[in-house]
């Protein structure tokens, strides 16, 4: 019973390609997130959706486009991939207005650009 | 200003000894929550422990405890009786009541447990 699942786990592709990462949570949470973790392990928030509405949009190139078809799903599409996009991308979810509730993370998608 | 500061990029500890991982935070909110996560080499993020700003007692979860000093704005993680499996990255994070949806993460501390 995976709480937050993201696919694929690994993504190896060439520069210039377009790719998508999917995320689903079965925790009933109303907020979902995308994070990028670079090679130095720094976690950077990219986007957050609350009940399908975009609420956090950090400084991210517009080649990255999130989509939330419903509150249990948050997908990330990346156009024209660049070498600097190589990283681990984490999906996470949380419940709003319950400050003691942590984020739950997926296992990450390791994206490698050749 | 950084919301969460972890000043120890790397730490070593002998197996079976205790270790403290430092975390300081910056907020003007009276209501906030502090979290610690563990990230082993396999990559997943594992929630360890939570401390609320109004909690009078330090949080404990098994071998993990939180040394919460509100006036100093510090929330250090203490791992007792270290095990080899504790070798991992550890992240401190904060959530503020006025902006529930955002979690602020520190840069992490890499802990190595020596046999």
Coordinates of C-alpha atoms in Angstrom, one line a residue:
Chain A
X1 CA 0.0 0.0 0.0
X2 CA 2.4 2.7 -1.2
X3 CA 1.3 6.0 0.1
X4 CA 3.0 8.3 -2.5
X5 CA 4.0 6.6 -5.6
X6 CA 5.9 8.1 -8.5
X7 CA 6.9 6.7 -11.9
X8 CA 9.2 6.1 -13.4
X9 CA 11.9 5.4 -10.8
X10 CA 14.7 6.0 -13.3
X11 CA 14.6 8.1 -16.5
X12 CA 17.6 8.3 -18.8
X13 CA 17.1 10.4 -21.9
X14 CA 18.9 12.8 -24.3
X15 CA 19.1 16.5 -24.3
X16 CA 16.3 18.2 -26.0
X17 CA 13.7 15.4 -25.3
X18 CA 10.4 15.9 -23.5
X19 CA 9.5 13.6 -20.6
X20 CA 6.9 13.3 -17.9
X21 CA 6.9 12.0 -14.3
X22 CA 3.7 10.9 -12.7
X23 CA 2.8 11.0 -9.0
X24 CA -0.2 9.6 -7.1
X25 CA -1.0 9.6 -3.4
X26 CA -3.6 7.5 -1.6
X27 CA -3.4 9.3 1.8
X28 CA -6.4 11.6 1.1
X29 CA -4.1 14.7 1.4
X30 CA -5.1 17.9 -0.2
X31 CA -1.7 19.3 -1.1
X32 CA 1.0 17.9 -3.3
X33 CA 4.5 19.0 -4.2
X34 CA 7.4 18.6 -6.5
X35 CA 10.9 19.0 -5.3
X36 CA 14.2 18.8 -7.1
X37 CA 17.2 17.4 -5.2
X38 CA 20.6 18.2 -6.8
X39 CA 23.9 16.3 -6.5
X40 CA 24.7 18.1 -3.3
X41 CA 21.4 16.8 -1.8
X42 CA 19.8 20.2 -1.5
X43 CA 16.0 19.9 -1.7
X44 CA 14.4 22.7 -3.7
X45 CA 10.7 23.2 -3.8
X46 CA 9.4 23.6 -7.4
X47 CA 5.6 23.6 -7.2
X48 CA 2.7 22.9 -4.9
X49 CA -0.9 22.3 -5.6
X50 CA -3.8 22.4 -3.1
X51 CA -7.0 20.8 -4.3
X52 CA -5.8 21.0 -8.0
X53 CA -5.0 24.7 -7.6
X54 CA -1.4 25.9 -8.1
X55 CA -0.3 27.6 -4.8
X56 CA 3.5 27.6 -4.9
X57 CA 5.4 28.2 -8.1
X58 CA 9.1 28.9 -7.3
X59 CA 11.5 30.2 -9.8
X60 CA 11.5 27.3 -12.2
X61 CA 12.1 27.5 -16.0
X62 CA 8.8 27.4 -17.9
X63 CA 10.0 24.2 -19.6
X64 CA 8.6 22.6 -16.4
X65 CA 4.9 22.3 -16.3
X66 CA 3.0 20.6 -13.5
X67 CA -0.6 19.3 -14.0
X68 CA -3.0 18.2 -11.3
X69 CA -6.0 16.4 -12.7
X70 CA -7.4 15.7 -9.2
X71 CA -6.1 16.1 -5.7
X72 CA -4.6 12.6 -5.7
X73 CA -2.4 13.2 -8.7
X74 CA 0.3 15.6 -9.6
X75 CA 2.3 15.1 -12.8
X76 CA 5.4 16.9 -14.0
X77 CA 6.2 17.5 -17.7
X78 CA 9.5 18.7 -18.8
X79 CA 10.2 20.1 -22.3
X80 CA 13.5 20.4 -24.0
X81 CA 15.5 18.7 -21.4
X82 CA 18.9 20.2 -20.5
X83 CA 22.0 18.8 -18.8
X84 CA 21.3 20.8 -15.7
X85 CA 17.9 19.1 -15.3
X86 CA 19.7 15.9 -14.2
X87 CA 18.6 15.4 -10.5
X88 CA 16.3 13.4 -8.4
X89 CA 12.7 14.7 -8.5
X90 CA 10.6 14.0 -5.4
X91 CA 6.8 14.1 -5.2
X92 CA 5.3 14.7 -1.8
X93 CA 2.0 15.3 -0.2
X94 CA 0.6 16.8 3.0
X95 CA -2.6 17.8 4.7
X96 CA -3.2 21.5 5.0
X97 CA -4.0 23.1 8.3
X98 CA -2.6 20.2 10.3
X99 CA 0.7 21.7 11.3
X100 CA 1.8 18.5 13.0
X101 CA 1.5 16.4 9.9
X102 CA 4.7 15.8 8.0
X103 CA 5.1 15.6 4.2
X104 CA 5.1 12.1 2.8
X105 CA 7.5 11.6 0.0
X106 CA 7.6 9.3 -3.0
X107 CA 10.8 7.3 -3.6
X108 CA 12.0 9.8 -6.2
X109 CA 12.7 9.7 -9.9
X110 CA 16.3 9.9 -10.9
X111 CA 16.6 11.8 -14.1
X112 CA 19.8 11.5 -16.1
X113 CA 20.4 13.6 -19.2
X114 CA 22.9 12.3 -21.7
Chain B
X1 CA 17.7 34.9 5.6
X2 CA 17.8 31.1 5.7
X3 CA 14.7 29.7 7.4
X4 CA 16.5 26.4 8.4
X5 CA 20.3 26.2 9.0
X6 CA 22.2 23.0 9.4
X7 CA 25.8 23.8 10.0
X8 CA 27.3 20.3 10.0
X9 CA 27.7 19.1 6.4
X10 CA 29.1 15.8 7.7
X11 CA 29.4 14.0 11.1
X12 CA 31.1 10.8 12.3
X13 CA 30.0 8.8 15.3
X14 CA 31.1 5.5 16.7
X15 CA 28.6 2.7 16.8
X16 CA 26.6 2.6 20.0
X17 CA 27.4 6.2 20.9
X18 CA 25.0 9.1 20.9
X19 CA 25.2 11.9 18.3
X20 CA 23.5 15.3 18.1
X21 CA 22.7 16.9 14.7
X22 CA 22.2 20.6 14.9
X23 CA 19.3 22.6 13.4
X24 CA 18.5 26.3 13.9
X25 CA 15.5 28.0 12.5
X26 CA 14.2 31.5 11.8
X27 CA 10.6 32.5 12.1
X28 CA 8.5 35.3 13.4
X29 CA 5.4 33.0 13.6
X30 CA 4.3 31.9 17.1
X31 CA 2.9 28.6 15.8
X32 CA 5.1 26.3 13.8
X33 CA 6.2 22.7 13.5
X34 CA 9.7 21.2 13.2
X35 CA 10.4 17.9 11.5
X36 CA 13.4 15.7 10.9
X37 CA 13.8 13.4 8.0
X38 CA 16.3 10.6 7.2
X39 CA 17.5 9.9 3.7
X40 CA 19.5 6.7 3.4
X41 CA 21.7 6.0 0.4
X42 CA 18.7 4.2 -1.2
X43 CA 17.2 7.7 -1.6
X44 CA 13.8 7.6 0.1
X45 CA 12.8 10.3 2.6
X46 CA 11.7 8.9 5.9
X47 CA 9.9 11.1 8.5
X48 CA 11.5 10.6 11.9
X49 CA 10.1 13.0 14.5
X50 CA 8.0 16.1 15.0
X51 CA 8.1 19.0 17.5
X52 CA 5.4 21.6 17.8
X53 CA 6.2 25.2 18.9
X54 CA 3.8 24.9 21.8
X55 CA 4.9 21.5 22.9
X56 CA 6.3 21.8 26.4
X57 CA 8.1 18.5 26.3
X58 CA 10.8 17.5 24.0
X59 CA 9.6 15.0 21.4
X60 CA 10.9 11.4 21.5
X61 CA 10.5 8.5 19.1
X62 CA 12.4 5.4 20.1
X63 CA 16.1 6.2 19.8
X64 CA 15.4 9.7 18.4
X65 CA 14.8 12.7 20.5
X66 CA 14.6 16.4 19.8
X67 CA 16.4 18.9 22.0
X68 CA 14.1 21.8 21.5
X69 CA 15.3 25.2 22.8
X70 CA 12.7 27.7 21.7
X71 CA 14.4 30.8 22.9
X72 CA 17.5 29.9 21.0
X73 CA 15.4 28.7 18.0
X74 CA 17.2 25.4 17.9
X75 CA 15.8 21.9 17.3
X76 CA 18.6 19.5 17.5
X77 CA 18.1 15.8 16.7
X78 CA 19.7 13.4 19.2
X79 CA 20.2 9.8 18.1
X80 CA 21.1 7.5 21.0
X81 CA 23.0 4.2 20.7
X82 CA 23.9 4.8 17.0
X83 CA 23.6 1.8 14.6
X84 CA 25.3 1.2 11.3
X85 CA 21.9 1.7 9.7
X86 CA 21.7 5.2 10.9
X87 CA 24.3 6.3 8.3
X88 CA 22.3 8.6 6.1
X89 CA 21.5 12.2 5.3
X90 CA 19.4 14.0 7.9
X91 CA 17.2 17.0 7.0
X92 CA 15.6 19.4 9.4
X93 CA 12.4 21.1 8.2
X94 CA 9.9 23.7 9.4
X95 CA 6.3 24.5 8.7
X96 CA 4.7 27.8 9.8
X97 CA 1.0 28.2 10.7
X98 CA 0.6 31.4 8.6
X99 CA 1.6 29.4 5.5
X100 CA 0.7 25.8 6.1
X101 CA 1.5 24.7 2.6
X102 CA 5.2 25.5 2.6
X103 CA 7.9 23.3 4.2
X104 CA 11.4 24.8 4.6
X105 CA 14.3 22.4 4.5
X106 CA 17.9 22.7 5.7
X107 CA 20.8 21.6 3.6
X108 CA 21.2 18.4 5.5
X109 CA 23.9 16.6 7.5
X110 CA 25.6 13.4 6.3
X111 CA 26.0 11.1 9.3
X112 CA 28.5 8.2 9.1
X113 CA 28.4 5.6 11.8
X114 CA 31.7 3.8 12.3
X115 CA 31.9 0.2 13.4

